[in-house]
Every structure is written in C-alpha cells, then in structure tokens.
Amino acid sequence: MNWEKIRDWLIEHKQYVIIGVIFIFIVFWNKYENHAPTVDDQLGIKPTHVQKNTSTKQKQQKNEGDKPQLVAKNSDITCDISGAIKHQGVYTLKNGARLQELITAAGGIVSNAQLKNVNRALILKDQDKIHIPYKGEKIKISEIIISANSSQGEAASTSATAVAATNSNQSATGKVNINTANEQDLQKLTGIGEKKAAQILAYRQKNGLFKRIEDLKQVSGIGDKTFAALKNQLEI
C-alpha cells in the first residue's frame, strides 16, 4: 500500500475528509442520545404511570365530591336505650334504622315491658335517647324519646305517641297494683324488701296475674301477718 499517495490524497481532499468525520460523529451521537437511559429510567421512575394514578385519584375525589348526599345517607347513627330491655346502653345502627332494630340490638324486652302503644317501626335519628317503660311505670311523655337537637323537640314530643305513657302503678288512692308494679314499687309496701319483691315478680311471671289481692299470700315468705299489714295498700 502506497501511504504517500494516501497522504497526498487526504491532504488534497482534506475538506471532504473533515466533513465526513463530522458527519460520522453526528450520526453516532444521535444514535447514542436516542438509546441512552435517562436518569428517571436509572432510578426506576415511571412518570407516565404516576400521572395516570394521579389522574385516577383526582377523578375519584371529584366523584366523591359530586355525591355528598350519598355519603351522608349511608352513615351510621348512635342511640342510647334504657328501661325495660335486657341490655341498656349505647348502640350504633345504620342510618334509617327503626326502633325495633335498636330493641333487638339491646337483647330484646324484659317480661314486664309495656309495649301496648309502642311504635316499633319508628325511624331513629342520631343521638336519640329511648326509654322503654315498664308496666305501670310513671314517666312523662317528653321523657320517652329525647332528641339531641333542640329544633327537633316538637318532633320528639309528637313521636312520643310511638311509646305512650303507661298506666300508673299507683291509683289515685295511693294503692299499689300488684299486677303491674315493678320491683321498686313493691318495695314501697310495708314489710316488702328487695328479696320479697323479687319473689312476687317471679310468682307473677310463672303463674300469671293475681286474680285477687289475697292471692299474694301464695308467694313464699308472705304469710297472714305480713299480708294483714299491707293489704290496705294493695289493689288489682
């Protein structure tokens, strides 16, 4: 190979050689730029997916904002129940729950509950206070259903017809009705303490209502002497 001729040719055509070298450099540089990994790729960042997830989240937030009433509709309510039920306390129910659901959650009613005028289909509101009366229990209508909102006071008073006040344990003469009296009322009788009051209730539950006041002597622990001391305080 004649290197001198090659050298002379390069010198003679050096401008073309320079242009060719620059062209080759540009071609390889562009190829490298197109295929070289970016900093995001090296760090494992995927901006396309992030934008997609962000967009999805924004859509979800927008949808939630468009349906405030639906969220409120599905919220829970918390109510307090006491009185003639097995487990008094505070219970959380679904919005729109009725009184019967609250009674069921509280274990049901006791044997001497007064349900004659109870509207167990009543729709409850959050923070309602419910009292299920005992048979013969003295209670004001306004104390049956107490609403947390003062603006609902009239509604609470009106809805009290759902759980109406029951007959009094004591008549106008002050006598105790032994067929409707609860344990506290029985203990007001002469010679009747907590134990004997419980025995009277147990007898009444097992045998039914007393047909005459003298039948009270059938209860264990109540003899002629005890009965004589309290018979004028009794009625049926």
PDB file of C-alpha atoms in Angstrom:
ATOM      1  CA  MET A   1       0.000   0.000   0.000  1.00  0.00           C
ATOM      2  CA  ASN A   2       1.410   3.375  -1.003  1.00  0.00           C
ATOM      3  CA  TRP A   3       0.969   5.519   2.111  1.00  0.00           C
ATOM      4  CA  GLU A   4       2.436   8.533   0.436  1.00  0.00           C
ATOM      5  CA  LYS A   5      -0.303   8.549  -2.194  1.00  0.00           C
ATOM      6  CA  ILE A   6      -2.944   8.149   0.507  1.00  0.00           C
ATOM      7  CA  ARG A   7      -1.444  11.015   2.470  1.00  0.00           C
ATOM      8  CA  ASP A   8      -1.308  13.215  -0.601  1.00  0.00           C
ATOM      9  CA  TRP A   9      -4.940  12.374  -1.383  1.00  0.00           C
ATOM     10  CA  LEU A  10      -6.066  13.203   2.143  1.00  0.00           C
ATOM     11  CA  ILE A  11      -4.210  16.481   2.053  1.00  0.00           C
ATOM     12  CA  GLU A  12      -5.697  17.318  -1.314  1.00  0.00           C
ATOM     13  CA  HIS A  13      -9.234  16.426  -0.184  1.00  0.00           C
ATOM     14  CA  LYS A  14      -8.938  17.320   3.490  1.00  0.00           C
ATOM     15  CA  GLN A  15     -12.111  19.432   3.498  1.00  0.00           C
ATOM     16  CA  TYR A  16     -14.155  16.388   2.438  1.00  0.00           C
ATOM     17  CA  VAL A  17     -12.403  14.233   4.992  1.00  0.00           C
ATOM     18  CA  ILE A  18     -13.222  16.696   7.781  1.00  0.00           C
ATOM     19  CA  ILE A  19     -16.855  16.886   6.684  1.00  0.00           C
ATOM     20  CA  GLY A  20     -17.065  13.084   6.610  1.00  0.00           C
ATOM     21  CA  VAL A  21     -15.603  12.765  10.081  1.00  0.00           C
ATOM     22  CA  ILE A  22     -18.055  15.359  11.436  1.00  0.00           C
ATOM     23  CA  PHE A  23     -20.971  13.569   9.752  1.00  0.00           C
ATOM     24  CA  ILE A  24     -19.988  10.219  11.218  1.00  0.00           C
ATOM     25  CA  PHE A  25     -19.638  11.835  14.660  1.00  0.00           C
ATOM     26  CA  ILE A  26     -23.118  13.376  14.438  1.00  0.00           C
ATOM     27  CA  VAL A  27     -24.687  10.073  13.345  1.00  0.00           C
ATOM     28  CA  PHE A  28     -23.168   8.143  16.246  1.00  0.00           C
ATOM     29  CA  TRP A  29     -24.001  10.923  18.717  1.00  0.00           C
ATOM     30  CA  ASN A  30     -27.679  10.940  17.763  1.00  0.00           C
ATOM     31  CA  LYS A  31     -27.822   7.178  17.984  1.00  0.00           C
ATOM     32  CA  TYR A  32     -26.333   7.286  21.454  1.00  0.00           C
ATOM     33  CA  GLU A  33     -28.744  10.001  22.632  1.00  0.00           C
ATOM     34  CA  ASN A  34     -31.795   8.046  21.449  1.00  0.00           C
ATOM     35  CA  HIS A  35     -30.840   4.855  23.243  1.00  0.00           C
ATOM     36  CA  ALA A  36     -29.027   6.118  26.310  1.00  0.00           C
ATOM     37  CA  PRO A  37     -31.020   5.535  29.587  1.00  0.00           C
ATOM     38  CA  THR A  38     -32.384   8.640  31.297  1.00  0.00           C
ATOM     39  CA  VAL A  39     -31.906   9.495  34.958  1.00  0.00           C
ATOM     40  CA  ASP A  40     -35.556   8.587  35.614  1.00  0.00           C
ATOM     41  CA  ASP A  41     -35.049   5.191  33.988  1.00  0.00           C
ATOM     42  CA  GLN A  42     -31.949   4.555  36.074  1.00  0.00           C
ATOM     43  CA  LEU A  43     -33.899   5.406  39.243  1.00  0.00           C
ATOM     44  CA  GLY A  44     -36.878   3.271  38.204  1.00  0.00           C
ATOM     45  CA  ILE A  45     -39.256   6.255  37.957  1.00  0.00           C
ATOM     46  CA  LYS A  46     -42.216   5.871  35.639  1.00  0.00           C
ATOM     47  CA  PRO A  47     -43.745   9.325  35.191  1.00  0.00           C
ATOM     48  CA  THR A  48     -46.435   8.056  32.816  1.00  0.00           C
ATOM     49  CA  HIS A  49     -47.895   5.710  35.470  1.00  0.00           C
ATOM     50  CA  VAL A  50     -47.643   8.343  38.170  1.00  0.00           C
ATOM     51  CA  GLN A  51     -49.617  10.769  36.080  1.00  0.00           C
ATOM     52  CA  LYS A  52     -52.199   8.077  35.387  1.00  0.00           C
ATOM     53  CA  ASN A  53     -52.571   7.212  39.050  1.00  0.00           C
ATOM     54  CA  THR A  54     -52.771  10.894  39.975  1.00  0.00           C
ATOM     55  CA  SER A  55     -55.417  11.450  37.353  1.00  0.00           C
ATOM     56  CA  THR A  56     -57.401   8.461  38.627  1.00  0.00           C
ATOM     57  CA  LYS A  57     -57.205   9.734  42.194  1.00  0.00           C
ATOM     58  CA  GLN A  58     -58.381  13.177  41.113  1.00  0.00           C
ATOM     59  CA  LYS A  59     -61.340  11.614  39.311  1.00  0.00           C
ATOM     60  CA  GLN A  60     -62.243   9.625  42.422  1.00  0.00           C
ATOM     61  CA  GLN A  61     -62.081  12.749  44.573  1.00  0.00           C
ATOM     62  CA  LYS A  62     -64.253  14.587  42.072  1.00  0.00           C
ATOM     63  CA  ASN A  63     -66.796  11.769  42.074  1.00  0.00           C
ATOM     64  CA  GLU A  64     -66.861  11.742  45.861  1.00  0.00           C
ATOM     65  CA  GLY A  65     -67.407  15.481  45.849  1.00  0.00           C
ATOM     66  CA  ASP A  66     -70.310  15.080  43.466  1.00  0.00           C
ATOM     67  CA  LYS A  67     -72.112  12.672  45.839  1.00  0.00           C
ATOM     68  CA  PRO A  68     -72.149  14.253  49.328  1.00  0.00           C
ATOM     69  CA  GLN A  69     -75.751  13.213  49.927  1.00  0.00           C
ATOM     70  CA  LEU A  70     -74.973   9.568  49.197  1.00  0.00           C
ATOM     71  CA  VAL A  71     -72.214   9.549  51.822  1.00  0.00           C
ATOM     72  CA  ALA A  72     -74.490  11.127  54.395  1.00  0.00           C
ATOM     73  CA  LYS A  73     -77.248   8.666  53.596  1.00  0.00           C
ATOM     74  CA  ASN A  74     -75.011   5.676  54.280  1.00  0.00           C
ATOM     75  CA  SER A  75     -73.607   6.982  57.580  1.00  0.00           C
ATOM     76  CA  ASP A  76     -74.330   5.314  60.929  1.00  0.00           C
ATOM     77  CA  ILE A  77     -76.361   6.621  63.848  1.00  0.00           C
ATOM     78  CA  THR A  78     -75.752   6.098  67.556  1.00  0.00           C
ATOM     79  CA  CYS A  79     -78.623   5.905  70.047  1.00  0.00           C
ATOM     80  CA  ASP A  80     -78.988   5.324  73.781  1.00  0.00           C
ATOM     81  CA  ILE A  81     -81.670   2.963  75.075  1.00  0.00           C
ATOM     82  CA  SER A  82     -82.748   2.253  78.639  1.00  0.00           C
ATOM     83  CA  GLY A  83     -85.692   0.931  80.584  1.00  0.00           C
ATOM     84  CA  ALA A  84     -87.439  -2.408  80.136  1.00  0.00           C
ATOM     85  CA  ILE A  85     -84.865  -4.031  77.875  1.00  0.00           C
ATOM     86  CA  LYS A  86     -82.257  -6.692  78.663  1.00  0.00           C
ATOM     87  CA  HIS A  87     -79.077  -4.732  77.946  1.00  0.00           C
ATOM     88  CA  GLN A  88     -79.290  -0.993  78.433  1.00  0.00           C
ATOM     89  CA  GLY A  89     -76.621   1.031  76.690  1.00  0.00           C
ATOM     90  CA  VAL A  90     -75.440   2.870  73.591  1.00  0.00           C
ATOM     91  CA  TYR A  91     -75.728   1.177  70.195  1.00  0.00           C
ATOM     92  CA  THR A  92     -74.627   2.099  66.664  1.00  0.00           C
ATOM     93  CA  LEU A  93     -77.011   1.271  63.817  1.00  0.00           C
ATOM     94  CA  LYS A  94     -77.351   2.054  60.129  1.00  0.00           C
ATOM     95  CA  ASN A  95     -78.933   5.359  59.214  1.00  0.00           C
ATOM     96  CA  GLY A  96     -82.661   4.836  58.789  1.00  0.00           C
ATOM     97  CA  ALA A  97     -82.825   2.077  61.419  1.00  0.00           C
ATOM     98  CA  ARG A  98     -86.116   1.630  63.265  1.00  0.00           C
ATOM     99  CA  LEU A  99     -86.843   1.285  66.957  1.00  0.00           C
ATOM    100  CA  GLN A 100     -87.329  -2.489  66.687  1.00  0.00           C
ATOM    101  CA  GLU A 101     -83.739  -2.852  65.431  1.00  0.00           C
ATOM    102  CA  LEU A 102     -82.452  -0.944  68.453  1.00  0.00           C
ATOM    103  CA  ILE A 103     -84.536  -3.106  70.810  1.00  0.00           C
ATOM    104  CA  THR A 104     -83.161  -6.246  69.145  1.00  0.00           C
ATOM    105  CA  ALA A 105     -79.591  -4.961  69.428  1.00  0.00           C
ATOM    106  CA  ALA A 106     -80.207  -4.411  73.141  1.00  0.00           C
ATOM    107  CA  GLY A 107     -81.202  -8.051  73.625  1.00  0.00           C
ATOM    108  CA  GLY A 108     -84.961  -7.568  73.452  1.00  0.00           C
ATOM    109  CA  ILE A 109     -87.504  -6.502  76.051  1.00  0.00           C
ATOM    110  CA  VAL A 110     -87.965  -7.875  79.557  1.00  0.00           C
ATOM    111  CA  SER A 111     -91.139  -9.650  80.639  1.00  0.00           C
ATOM    112  CA  ASN A 112     -92.723  -6.629  82.302  1.00  0.00           C
ATOM    113  CA  ALA A 113     -92.135  -4.140  79.497  1.00  0.00           C
ATOM    114  CA  GLN A 114     -95.130  -2.078  78.409  1.00  0.00           C
ATOM    115  CA  LEU A 115     -95.388  -2.261  74.614  1.00  0.00           C
ATOM    116  CA  LYS A 116     -99.107  -1.712  74.169  1.00  0.00           C
ATOM    117  CA  ASN A 117     -98.652   1.645  72.450  1.00  0.00           C
ATOM    118  CA  VAL A 118     -95.047   1.313  71.301  1.00  0.00           C
ATOM    119  CA  ASN A 119     -94.459   2.079  67.631  1.00  0.00           C
ATOM    120  CA  ARG A 120     -91.505  -0.173  66.932  1.00  0.00           C
ATOM    121  CA  ALA A 121     -91.491   0.996  63.300  1.00  0.00           C
ATOM    122  CA  LEU A 122     -90.348   4.461  64.407  1.00  0.00           C
ATOM    123  CA  ILE A 123     -87.327   5.684  62.391  1.00  0.00           C
ATOM    124  CA  LEU A 124     -84.499   6.702  64.725  1.00  0.00           C
ATOM    125  CA  LYS A 125     -82.201   9.719  64.473  1.00  0.00           C
ATOM    126  CA  ASP A 126     -78.587  10.076  65.553  1.00  0.00           C
ATOM    127  CA  GLN A 127     -78.166  10.668  69.316  1.00  0.00           C
ATOM    128  CA  ASP A 128     -81.787   9.769  70.133  1.00  0.00           C
ATOM    129  CA  LYS A 129     -82.375   8.695  73.739  1.00  0.00           C
ATOM    130  CA  ILE A 130     -85.043   5.995  74.043  1.00  0.00           C
ATOM    131  CA  HIS A 131     -86.645   4.728  77.245  1.00  0.00           C
ATOM    132  CA  ILE A 132     -88.881   1.643  77.088  1.00  0.00           C
ATOM    133  CA  PRO A 133     -91.258   1.885  80.065  1.00  0.00           C
ATOM    134  CA  TYR A 134     -92.086  -0.906  82.462  1.00  0.00           C
ATOM    135  CA  LYS A 135     -95.693  -1.877  83.042  1.00  0.00           C
ATOM    136  CA  GLY A 136     -97.246   0.771  85.241  1.00  0.00           C
ATOM    137  CA  GLU A 137     -94.131   2.956  85.254  1.00  0.00           C
ATOM    138  CA  LYS A 138     -94.708   6.650  85.825  1.00  0.00           C
ATOM    139  CA  ILE A 139     -92.997   8.595  83.068  1.00  0.00           C
ATOM    140  CA  LYS A 140     -93.580  11.847  81.265  1.00  0.00           C
ATOM    141  CA  ILE A 141     -94.257  11.711  77.541  1.00  0.00           C
ATOM    142  CA  SER A 142     -91.308  14.025  76.897  1.00  0.00           C
ATOM    143  CA  GLU A 143     -89.011  11.504  78.609  1.00  0.00           C
ATOM    144  CA  ILE A 144     -89.857   8.621  76.274  1.00  0.00           C
ATOM    145  CA  ILE A 145     -87.918   9.853  73.241  1.00  0.00           C
ATOM    146  CA  ILE A 146     -85.361  12.616  73.725  1.00  0.00           C
ATOM    147  CA  SER A 147     -83.794  14.045  70.589  1.00  0.00           C
ATOM    148  CA  ALA A 148     -80.302  15.565  70.675  1.00  0.00           C
ATOM    149  CA  ASN A 149     -81.367  18.550  68.543  1.00  0.00           C
ATOM    150  CA  SER A 150     -83.462  21.156  70.289  1.00  0.00           C
ATOM    151  CA  SER A 151     -85.056  22.008  66.958  1.00  0.00           C
ATOM    152  CA  GLN A 152     -86.481  18.513  66.961  1.00  0.00           C
ATOM    153  CA  GLY A 153     -88.107  18.925  70.355  1.00  0.00           C
ATOM    154  CA  GLU A 154     -91.574  19.140  68.914  1.00  0.00           C
ATOM    155  CA  ALA A 155     -90.904  16.086  66.756  1.00  0.00           C
ATOM    156  CA  ALA A 156     -89.735  14.193  69.814  1.00  0.00           C
ATOM    157  CA  SER A 157     -92.828  15.200  71.710  1.00  0.00           C
ATOM    158  CA  THR A 158     -95.040  14.197  68.801  1.00  0.00           C
ATOM    159  CA  SER A 159     -93.261  10.899  68.297  1.00  0.00           C
ATOM    160  CA  ALA A 160     -93.828  10.152  71.953  1.00  0.00           C
ATOM    161  CA  THR A 161     -97.141   8.761  70.827  1.00  0.00           C
ATOM    162  CA  ALA A 162     -94.985   5.918  69.496  1.00  0.00           C
ATOM    163  CA  VAL A 163     -94.187   4.940  73.066  1.00  0.00           C
ATOM    164  CA  ALA A 164     -97.098   6.289  75.109  1.00  0.00           C
ATOM    165  CA  ALA A 165     -97.075   6.676  78.854  1.00  0.00           C
ATOM    166  CA  THR A 166     -98.389   3.630  80.670  1.00  0.00           C
ATOM    167  CA  ASN A 167    -100.868   3.185  83.486  1.00  0.00           C
ATOM    168  CA  SER A 168     -99.617   4.242  86.872  1.00  0.00           C
ATOM    169  CA  ASN A 169     -98.560   1.611  89.416  1.00  0.00           C
ATOM    170  CA  GLN A 170    -100.475   3.527  92.000  1.00  0.00           C
ATOM    171  CA  SER A 171    -104.097   4.614  91.732  1.00  0.00           C
ATOM    172  CA  ALA A 172    -105.474   7.943  92.858  1.00  0.00           C
ATOM    173  CA  THR A 173    -105.916   6.376  96.300  1.00  0.00           C
ATOM    174  CA  GLY A 174    -102.193   5.644  96.516  1.00  0.00           C
ATOM    175  CA  LYS A 175    -102.624   1.864  96.389  1.00  0.00           C
ATOM    176  CA  VAL A 176    -100.154  -0.349  94.510  1.00  0.00           C
ATOM    177  CA  ASN A 177    -101.442  -2.531  91.702  1.00  0.00           C
ATOM    178  CA  ILE A 178     -99.718  -5.854  92.321  1.00  0.00           C
ATOM    179  CA  ASN A 179    -100.323  -6.934  88.728  1.00  0.00           C
ATOM    180  CA  THR A 180     -98.377  -4.032  87.192  1.00  0.00           C
ATOM    181  CA  ALA A 181     -95.966  -2.919  89.918  1.00  0.00           C
ATOM    182  CA  ASN A 182     -92.236  -3.273  89.338  1.00  0.00           C
ATOM    183  CA  GLU A 183     -89.675  -4.204  91.966  1.00  0.00           C
ATOM    184  CA  GLN A 184     -89.124  -0.631  93.147  1.00  0.00           C
ATOM    185  CA  ASP A 185     -92.849  -0.034  93.656  1.00  0.00           C
ATOM    186  CA  LEU A 186     -93.328  -3.287  95.548  1.00  0.00           C
ATOM    187  CA  GLN A 187     -90.574  -2.311  97.974  1.00  0.00           C
ATOM    188  CA  LYS A 188     -92.668   0.698  98.993  1.00  0.00           C
ATOM    189  CA  LEU A 189     -95.152  -1.688 100.604  1.00  0.00           C
ATOM    190  CA  THR A 190     -94.966  -2.343 104.314  1.00  0.00           C
ATOM    191  CA  GLY A 191     -92.739  -5.323 105.106  1.00  0.00           C
ATOM    192  CA  ILE A 192     -91.637  -5.865 101.483  1.00  0.00           C
ATOM    193  CA  GLY A 193     -87.915  -5.689 100.846  1.00  0.00           C
ATOM    194  CA  GLU A 194     -85.816  -6.442  97.799  1.00  0.00           C
ATOM    195  CA  LYS A 195     -85.981 -10.221  98.288  1.00  0.00           C
ATOM    196  CA  LYS A 196     -89.773 -10.426  98.724  1.00  0.00           C
ATOM    197  CA  ALA A 197     -90.349  -8.002  95.833  1.00  0.00           C
ATOM    198  CA  ALA A 198     -88.305 -10.282  93.594  1.00  0.00           C
ATOM    199  CA  GLN A 199     -90.322 -13.290  94.805  1.00  0.00           C
ATOM    200  CA  ILE A 200     -93.592 -11.522  93.947  1.00  0.00           C
ATOM    201  CA  LEU A 201     -92.363 -10.743  90.429  1.00  0.00           C
ATOM    202  CA  ALA A 202     -91.147 -14.321  89.968  1.00  0.00           C
ATOM    203  CA  TYR A 203     -94.518 -15.701  91.101  1.00  0.00           C
ATOM    204  CA  ARG A 204     -96.400 -13.332  88.790  1.00  0.00           C
ATOM    205  CA  GLN A 205     -94.232 -14.277  85.843  1.00  0.00           C
ATOM    206  CA  LYS A 206     -94.691 -18.002  86.477  1.00  0.00           C
ATOM    207  CA  ASN A 207     -98.393 -18.076  87.413  1.00  0.00           C
ATOM    208  CA  GLY A 208     -99.784 -15.032  85.654  1.00  0.00           C
ATOM    209  CA  LEU A 209    -101.671 -12.064  87.082  1.00  0.00           C
ATOM    210  CA  PHE A 210    -103.183 -12.133  90.550  1.00  0.00           C
ATOM    211  CA  LYS A 211    -106.960 -12.608  90.461  1.00  0.00           C
ATOM    212  CA  ARG A 212    -107.463 -11.139  93.938  1.00  0.00           C
ATOM    213  CA  ILE A 213    -105.156  -9.449  96.424  1.00  0.00           C
ATOM    214  CA  GLU A 214    -105.415 -12.418  98.832  1.00  0.00           C
ATOM    215  CA  ASP A 215    -103.512 -14.499  96.280  1.00  0.00           C
ATOM    216  CA  LEU A 216    -100.412 -12.589  97.344  1.00  0.00           C
ATOM    217  CA  LYS A 217    -100.192 -14.975 100.307  1.00  0.00           C
ATOM    218  CA  GLN A 218     -99.318 -17.714  97.818  1.00  0.00           C
ATOM    219  CA  VAL A 219     -95.915 -16.068  97.435  1.00  0.00           C
ATOM    220  CA  SER A 220     -93.209 -17.640  99.567  1.00  0.00           C
ATOM    221  CA  GLY A 221     -92.417 -15.505 102.611  1.00  0.00           C
ATOM    222  CA  ILE A 222     -95.734 -13.650 102.728  1.00  0.00           C
ATOM    223  CA  GLY A 223     -97.929 -15.024 105.459  1.00  0.00           C
ATOM    224  CA  ASP A 224    -101.115 -13.836 107.142  1.00  0.00           C
ATOM    225  CA  LYS A 225     -99.278 -11.370 109.374  1.00  0.00           C
ATOM    226  CA  THR A 226     -97.381  -9.717 106.544  1.00  0.00           C
ATOM    227  CA  PHE A 227    -100.473  -9.639 104.344  1.00  0.00           C
ATOM    228  CA  ALA A 228    -102.580  -8.060 107.081  1.00  0.00           C
ATOM    229  CA  ALA A 229    -100.038  -5.246 107.413  1.00  0.00           C
ATOM    230  CA  LEU A 230    -100.123  -4.315 103.747  1.00  0.00           C
ATOM    231  CA  LYS A 231    -103.495  -5.417 102.343  1.00  0.00           C
ATOM    232  CA  ASN A 232    -104.928  -1.904 102.582  1.00  0.00           C
ATOM    233  CA  GLN A 233    -102.112  -0.724 100.303  1.00  0.00           C
ATOM    234  CA  LEU A 234    -102.969  -3.200  97.543  1.00  0.00           C
ATOM    235  CA  GLU A 235    -105.257  -3.367  94.544  1.00  0.00           C
ATOM    236  CA  ILE A 236    -105.546  -5.276  91.276  1.00  0.00           C
TER     237      ILE A 236
END
